PDB file of C-alpha atoms in Angstrom:
ATOM      1  CA  MET A   7      32.339  14.567  64.158  1.00  0.00           C
ATOM      2  CA  LYS A   8      29.390  15.132  66.413  1.00  0.00           C
ATOM      3  CA  ARG A   9      26.182  13.233  65.956  1.00  0.00           C
ATOM      4  CA  SER A  10      24.275  16.406  64.908  1.00  0.00           C
ATOM      5  CA  GLN A  11      26.956  17.245  62.303  1.00  0.00           C
ATOM      6  CA  PHE A  12      26.833  13.668  61.041  1.00  0.00           C
ATOM      7  CA  LEU A  13      23.028  13.776  60.718  1.00  0.00           C
ATOM      8  CA  LEU A  14      23.224  17.153  58.944  1.00  0.00           C
ATOM      9  CA  ALA A  15      25.827  15.784  56.506  1.00  0.00           C
ATOM     10  CA  LEU A  16      23.730  12.661  55.925  1.00  0.00           C
ATOM     11  CA  ALA A  17      20.602  14.761  55.324  1.00  0.00           C
ATOM     12  CA  SER A  18      22.475  17.016  52.880  1.00  0.00           C
ATOM     13  CA  PHE A  19      23.811  14.001  51.021  1.00  0.00           C
ATOM     14  CA  SER A  20      20.318  12.482  50.912  1.00  0.00           C
ATOM     15  CA  ILE A  21      18.799  15.671  49.516  1.00  0.00           C
ATOM     16  CA  VAL A  22      21.504  16.090  46.872  1.00  0.00           C
ATOM     17  CA  GLY A  23      21.491  12.394  45.984  1.00  0.00           C
ATOM     18  CA  GLY A  24      17.715  12.193  45.996  1.00  0.00           C
ATOM     19  CA  SER A  25      17.360  15.239  43.788  1.00  0.00           C
ATOM     20  CA  PHE A  26      19.902  13.763  41.356  1.00  0.00           C
ATOM     21  CA  PHE A  27      17.925  10.526  41.051  1.00  0.00           C
ATOM     22  CA  LEU A  28      14.629  12.406  40.880  1.00  0.00           C
ATOM     23  CA  ARG A  29      16.027  14.682  38.166  1.00  0.00           C
ATOM     24  CA  ARG A  30      17.336  11.669  36.227  1.00  0.00           C
ATOM     25  CA  THR A  31      13.928  10.018  36.481  1.00  0.00           C
ATOM     26  CA  PHE A  32      12.081  13.071  35.185  1.00  0.00           C
ATOM     27  CA  SER A  33      14.646  14.018  32.561  1.00  0.00           C
ATOM     28  CA  SER A  34      14.591  10.536  31.060  1.00  0.00           C
ATOM     29  CA  THR A  35      10.790  10.633  30.810  1.00  0.00           C
ATOM     30  CA  ARG A  36      10.407  14.283  29.773  1.00  0.00           C
ATOM     31  CA  GLU A  37       9.955  13.178  26.157  1.00  0.00           C
ATOM     32  CA  PRO A  38       7.536  10.282  25.806  1.00  0.00           C
ATOM     33  CA  LYS A  39       8.781   7.367  23.771  1.00  0.00           C
ATOM     34  CA  VAL A  40       7.310   6.803  20.341  1.00  0.00           C
ATOM     35  CA  ILE A  41       5.914   3.296  19.943  1.00  0.00           C
ATOM     36  CA  THR A  42       6.464   1.831  16.473  1.00  0.00           C
ATOM     37  CA  ASP A  43       5.712  -1.842  17.172  1.00  0.00           C
ATOM     38  CA  THR A  44       2.882  -2.746  14.750  1.00  0.00           C
ATOM     39  CA  SER A  45       1.842  -5.699  16.923  1.00  0.00           C
ATOM     40  CA  ARG A  46       0.569  -3.112  19.442  1.00  0.00           C
ATOM     41  CA  TYR A  47      -1.743  -1.405  16.936  1.00  0.00           C
ATOM     42  CA  LYS A  48      -4.991  -2.894  18.248  1.00  0.00           C
ATOM     43  CA  GLU A  49      -4.026  -2.176  21.875  1.00  0.00           C
ATOM     44  CA  ILE A  50      -3.224   1.460  21.082  1.00  0.00           C
ATOM     45  CA  ARG A  51      -6.338   2.021  18.984  1.00  0.00           C
ATOM     46  CA  ASN A  52      -8.767   0.347  21.372  1.00  0.00           C
ATOM     47  CA  GLN A  53      -7.261   0.956  24.804  1.00  0.00           C
ATOM     48  CA  LEU A  54      -4.452   3.503  24.955  1.00  0.00           C
ATOM     49  CA  TRP A  55      -5.878   6.272  22.748  1.00  0.00           C
ATOM     50  CA  SER A  56      -8.246   8.052  25.123  1.00  0.00           C
ATOM     51  CA  ASP A  57     -10.794   9.431  22.631  1.00  0.00           C
ATOM     52  CA  ASN A  58     -12.376   6.783  20.409  1.00  0.00           C
ATOM     53  CA  ASP A  59     -14.134   9.390  18.222  1.00  0.00           C
ATOM     54  CA  GLN A  60     -10.725  10.578  17.016  1.00  0.00           C
ATOM     55  CA  VAL A  61      -9.744   7.109  15.763  1.00  0.00           C
ATOM     56  CA  LYS A  62     -13.096   5.804  14.538  1.00  0.00           C
ATOM     57  CA  HIS A  63     -11.886   6.297  10.947  1.00  0.00           C
ATOM     58  CA  PHE A  64      -8.841   4.071  11.603  1.00  0.00           C
ATOM     59  CA  PRO A  65      -9.228   0.419  10.578  1.00  0.00           C
ATOM     60  CA  ASN A  66     -10.261  -1.821  13.499  1.00  0.00           C
ATOM     61  CA  GLU A  67      -7.356  -4.123  12.661  1.00  0.00           C
ATOM     62  CA  ILE A  68      -4.464  -3.877  10.266  1.00  0.00           C
ATOM     63  CA  PRO A  69      -5.917  -5.101   6.952  1.00  0.00           C
ATOM     64  CA  THR A  70      -4.543  -8.496   5.910  1.00  0.00           C
ATOM     65  CA  ASP A  71      -3.701  -7.184   2.424  1.00  0.00           C
ATOM     66  CA  ALA A  72      -1.784  -4.158   3.807  1.00  0.00           C
ATOM     67  CA  LYS A  73       1.908  -3.859   3.011  1.00  0.00           C
ATOM     68  CA  ASP A  74       4.740  -1.756   4.460  1.00  0.00           C
ATOM     69  CA  VAL A  75       2.769  -1.062   7.641  1.00  0.00           C
ATOM     70  CA  ARG A  76       4.202   1.506  10.036  1.00  0.00           C
ATOM     71  CA  ILE A  77       2.788   3.033  13.170  1.00  0.00           C
ATOM     72  CA  ALA A  78       3.889   5.914  15.336  1.00  0.00           C
ATOM     73  CA  TYR A  79       2.255   6.531  18.688  1.00  0.00           C
ATOM     74  CA  SER A  80       3.255   8.935  21.404  1.00  0.00           C
ATOM     75  CA  PRO A  81       1.104   8.888  24.548  1.00  0.00           C
ATOM     76  CA  GLU A  82      -0.015  11.986  26.394  1.00  0.00           C
ATOM     77  CA  PHE A  83       2.476  13.103  28.995  1.00  0.00           C
ATOM     78  CA  LEU A  84       1.403  15.613  31.628  1.00  0.00           C
ATOM     79  CA  GLN A  85      -0.134  18.436  29.567  1.00  0.00           C
ATOM     80  CA  GLY A  86       1.828  17.596  26.443  1.00  0.00           C
ATOM     81  CA  SER A  87       0.637  16.529  23.086  1.00  0.00           C
ATOM     82  CA  SER A  88       0.083  13.063  21.722  1.00  0.00           C
ATOM     83  CA  PHE A  89      -0.258  11.563  18.283  1.00  0.00           C
ATOM     84  CA  PHE A  90      -1.159   8.314  16.576  1.00  0.00           C
ATOM     85  CA  GLN A  91      -0.518   7.375  12.945  1.00  0.00           C
ATOM     86  CA  ILE A  92      -0.705   4.214  10.902  1.00  0.00           C
ATOM     87  CA  ARG A  93       0.729   4.161   7.396  1.00  0.00           C
ATOM     88  CA  LEU A  94       0.038   1.335   4.966  1.00  0.00           C
ATOM     89  CA  LYS A  95      -0.095   0.407   1.316  1.00  0.00           C
ATOM     90  CA  GLN A  96      -3.107  -1.268  -0.256  1.00  0.00           C
ATOM     91  CA  GLN A  97      -4.367  -2.087  -3.729  1.00  0.00           C
ATOM     92  CA  PRO A  98      -4.774   1.055  -5.910  1.00  0.00           C
ATOM     93  CA  GLU A  99      -8.526   0.455  -6.283  1.00  0.00           C
ATOM     94  CA  LYS A 100      -8.960   0.393  -2.506  1.00  0.00           C
ATOM     95  CA  ILE A 101      -6.916   3.605  -2.082  1.00  0.00           C
ATOM     96  CA  GLU A 102      -8.979   5.362  -4.784  1.00  0.00           C
ATOM     97  CA  LYS A 103     -12.184   4.304  -3.027  1.00  0.00           C
ATOM     98  CA  LEU A 104     -10.887   5.561   0.339  1.00  0.00           C
ATOM     99  CA  LEU A 105      -9.799   8.855  -1.255  1.00  0.00           C
ATOM    100  CA  SER A 106     -13.280   9.374  -2.690  1.00  0.00           C
ATOM    101  CA  GLN A 107     -14.914   8.494   0.654  1.00  0.00           C
ATOM    102  CA  TYR A 108     -12.720  10.773   2.771  1.00  0.00           C
ATOM    103  CA  ARG A 109     -12.637  13.640   0.264  1.00  0.00           C
ATOM    104  CA  SER A 110     -16.424  13.923   0.455  1.00  0.00           C
ATOM    105  CA  SER A 111     -16.433  14.166   4.263  1.00  0.00           C
ATOM    106  CA  ALA A 112     -13.277  16.276   4.752  1.00  0.00           C
ATOM    107  CA  LYS A 113     -13.712  19.687   6.378  1.00  0.00           C
ATOM    108  CA  HIS A 114     -10.292  20.905   5.176  1.00  0.00           C
ATOM    109  CA  LYS A 115      -8.016  19.739   2.363  1.00  0.00           C
ATOM    110  CA  TYR A 116      -4.310  20.348   1.835  1.00  0.00           C
ATOM    111  CA  ARG A 117      -1.682  19.168  -0.621  1.00  0.00           C
ATOM    112  CA  GLY A 118       1.600  18.176   1.066  1.00  0.00           C
ATOM    113  CA  GLY A 119       3.141  20.107   3.962  1.00  0.00           C
ATOM    114  CA  SER A 120       2.843  19.778   7.727  1.00  0.00           C
ATOM    115  CA  THR A 121       0.709  21.142  10.517  1.00  0.00           C
ATOM    116  CA  ASN A 122       2.838  24.311  10.614  1.00  0.00           C
ATOM    117  CA  ASP A 123       2.155  24.969   6.917  1.00  0.00           C
ATOM    118  CA  HIS A 124      -1.542  24.206   7.189  1.00  0.00           C
ATOM    119  CA  ILE A 125      -2.388  26.289  10.253  1.00  0.00           C
ATOM    120  CA  ASN A 126      -0.654  29.331   8.749  1.00  0.00           C
ATOM    121  CA  GLN A 127      -2.862  29.380   5.658  1.00  0.00           C
ATOM    122  CA  ALA A 128      -6.002  31.505   5.436  1.00  0.00           C
ATOM    123  CA  ASN A 129      -8.642  29.669   7.509  1.00  0.00           C
ATOM    124  CA  GLY A 130      -6.004  27.017   8.208  1.00  0.00           C
ATOM    125  CA  VAL A 131      -6.226  24.400  10.902  1.00  0.00           C
ATOM    126  CA  PRO A 132      -3.621  22.202  12.605  1.00  0.00           C
ATOM    127  CA  THR A 133      -3.088  18.788  11.064  1.00  0.00           C
ATOM    128  CA  THR A 134      -0.101  16.520  11.689  1.00  0.00           C
ATOM    129  CA  PHE A 135       3.561  15.906  10.956  1.00  0.00           C
ATOM    130  CA  PHE A 136       4.775  12.978   8.845  1.00  0.00           C
ATOM    131  CA  TYR A 137       5.725  10.784  11.842  1.00  0.00           C
ATOM    132  CA  THR A 138       5.736   7.566   9.802  1.00  0.00           C
ATOM    133  CA  SER A 139       8.039   8.928   7.090  1.00  0.00           C
ATOM    134  CA  ASP A 140      10.902   6.864   5.706  1.00  0.00           C
ATOM    135  CA  SER A 141      13.234   9.776   6.470  1.00  0.00           C
ATOM    136  CA  HIS A 142      13.470  12.432   9.147  1.00  0.00           C
ATOM    137  CA  THR A 143      11.240  14.829   7.234  1.00  0.00           C
ATOM    138  CA  GLU A 144       8.298  16.359   9.088  1.00  0.00           C
ATOM    139  CA  SER A 145       6.371  17.426   5.990  1.00  0.00           C
ATOM    140  CA  PHE A 146       4.338  15.383   3.564  1.00  0.00           C
ATOM    141  CA  PRO A 147       5.522  15.601  -0.049  1.00  0.00           C
ATOM    142  CA  PRO A 148       3.053  17.230  -2.502  1.00  0.00           C
ATOM    143  CA  THR A 149       1.975  13.759  -3.663  1.00  0.00           C
ATOM    144  CA  TYR A 150      -0.061  13.447  -0.433  1.00  0.00           C
ATOM    145  CA  GLU A 151      -3.533  14.862  -0.067  1.00  0.00           C
ATOM    146  CA  ILE A 152      -4.159  15.681   3.602  1.00  0.00           C
ATOM    147  CA  LEU A 153      -7.859  15.458   4.441  1.00  0.00           C
ATOM    148  CA  VAL A 154      -8.946  16.827   7.813  1.00  0.00           C
ATOM    149  CA  LEU A 155     -12.044  15.043   9.041  1.00  0.00           C
ATOM    150  CA  ASN A 156     -12.442  17.137  12.191  1.00  0.00           C
ATOM    151  CA  THR A 157     -10.690  19.659  14.410  1.00  0.00           C
ATOM    152  CA  GLU A 158     -11.537  21.069  17.792  1.00  0.00           C
ATOM    153  CA  ASP A 159     -10.037  24.284  19.112  1.00  0.00           C
ATOM    154  CA  LYS A 160      -9.888  24.136  22.914  1.00  0.00           C
ATOM    155  CA  GLY A 161      -7.853  27.328  23.248  1.00  0.00           C
ATOM    156  CA  ARG A 162      -9.131  30.493  24.820  1.00  0.00           C
ATOM    157  CA  PRO A 163      -9.457  33.972  23.274  1.00  0.00           C
ATOM    158  CA  GLY A 164      -6.031  35.248  22.320  1.00  0.00           C
ATOM    159  CA  PHE A 165      -4.583  31.722  22.403  1.00  0.00           C
ATOM    160  CA  LYS A 166      -6.259  30.107  19.397  1.00  0.00           C
ATOM    161  CA  TRP A 167      -5.315  26.448  18.998  1.00  0.00           C
ATOM    162  CA  ASN A 168      -3.359  26.493  22.270  1.00  0.00           C
ATOM    163  CA  HIS A 169      -5.108  23.208  23.078  1.00  0.00           C
ATOM    164  CA  GLY A 170      -7.173  21.043  20.805  1.00  0.00           C
ATOM    165  CA  ASN A 171      -7.226  18.067  18.503  1.00  0.00           C
ATOM    166  CA  SER A 172      -7.517  17.126  14.863  1.00  0.00           C
ATOM    167  CA  TYR A 173      -7.747  13.929  12.879  1.00  0.00           C
ATOM    168  CA  GLY A 174      -7.955  12.698   9.322  1.00  0.00           C
ATOM    169  CA  VAL A 175      -6.075  10.879   6.581  1.00  0.00           C
ATOM    170  CA  ALA A 176      -3.217  11.579   4.209  1.00  0.00           C
ATOM    171  CA  ILE A 177      -3.442   9.740   0.896  1.00  0.00           C
ATOM    172  CA  ASN A 178      -0.837   9.268  -1.824  1.00  0.00           C
ATOM    173  CA  THR A 179      -2.530   7.591  -4.797  1.00  0.00           C
ATOM    174  CA  SER A 180       0.717   7.298  -6.796  1.00  0.00           C
ATOM    175  CA  ALA A 181       2.233   5.182  -3.990  1.00  0.00           C
ATOM    176  CA  SER A 182      -1.111   3.488  -3.222  1.00  0.00           C
ATOM    177  CA  GLU A 183      -0.737   4.558   0.399  1.00  0.00           C
ATOM    178  CA  ILE A 184      -2.925   5.901   3.198  1.00  0.00           C
ATOM    179  CA  ILE A 185      -1.969   7.354   6.563  1.00  0.00           C
ATOM    180  CA  TYR A 186      -4.602   7.556   9.277  1.00  0.00           C
ATOM    181  CA  TRP A 187      -3.727  10.193  11.886  1.00  0.00           C
ATOM    182  CA  SER A 188      -4.947  11.769  15.089  1.00  0.00           C
ATOM    183  CA  GLU A 189      -3.315  14.561  17.129  1.00  0.00           C
ATOM    184  CA  LYS A 190      -3.962  16.119  20.538  1.00  0.00           C
ATOM    185  CA  TRP A 191      -2.175  19.046  22.135  1.00  0.00           C
TER     186      TRP A 191
END
């Protein structure tokens, strides 16, 4: 084999091999990982979530009396969406107080469902999926009241809600549970 043929074969192998490793790198990171480690809550809320206004309604720290705490966080990836949720149980009196507080400031209110259900209603807006569910369901059962504190449509004419954000709470008084959520897309 001549030197030029050898170099051509080596270059071809490098391109094919390099593209394989590059493809493996991108395909394994195409879907961002969901972080569920509750010890990272403060870090996510204060440092990783890029818009503090969208999480100002979240507790600064996980309350010491909270039970069954779950978080779900998926960071922004390229132009993809991201979400952040914390689900916790507290004393019924505290949940009732939070429900009253958030109900009075909510811009939109829904009973159960998911973002797909909510946006398709008359004057509907995007909300969230039930990322912190005990099962693989995406929708909140009807026992949850979903209260949207704010939404922002960053789409352009003809592409409503193509980009934007929303945040709020989902409260289930019968389970004495609250879910704080924020979404970007």
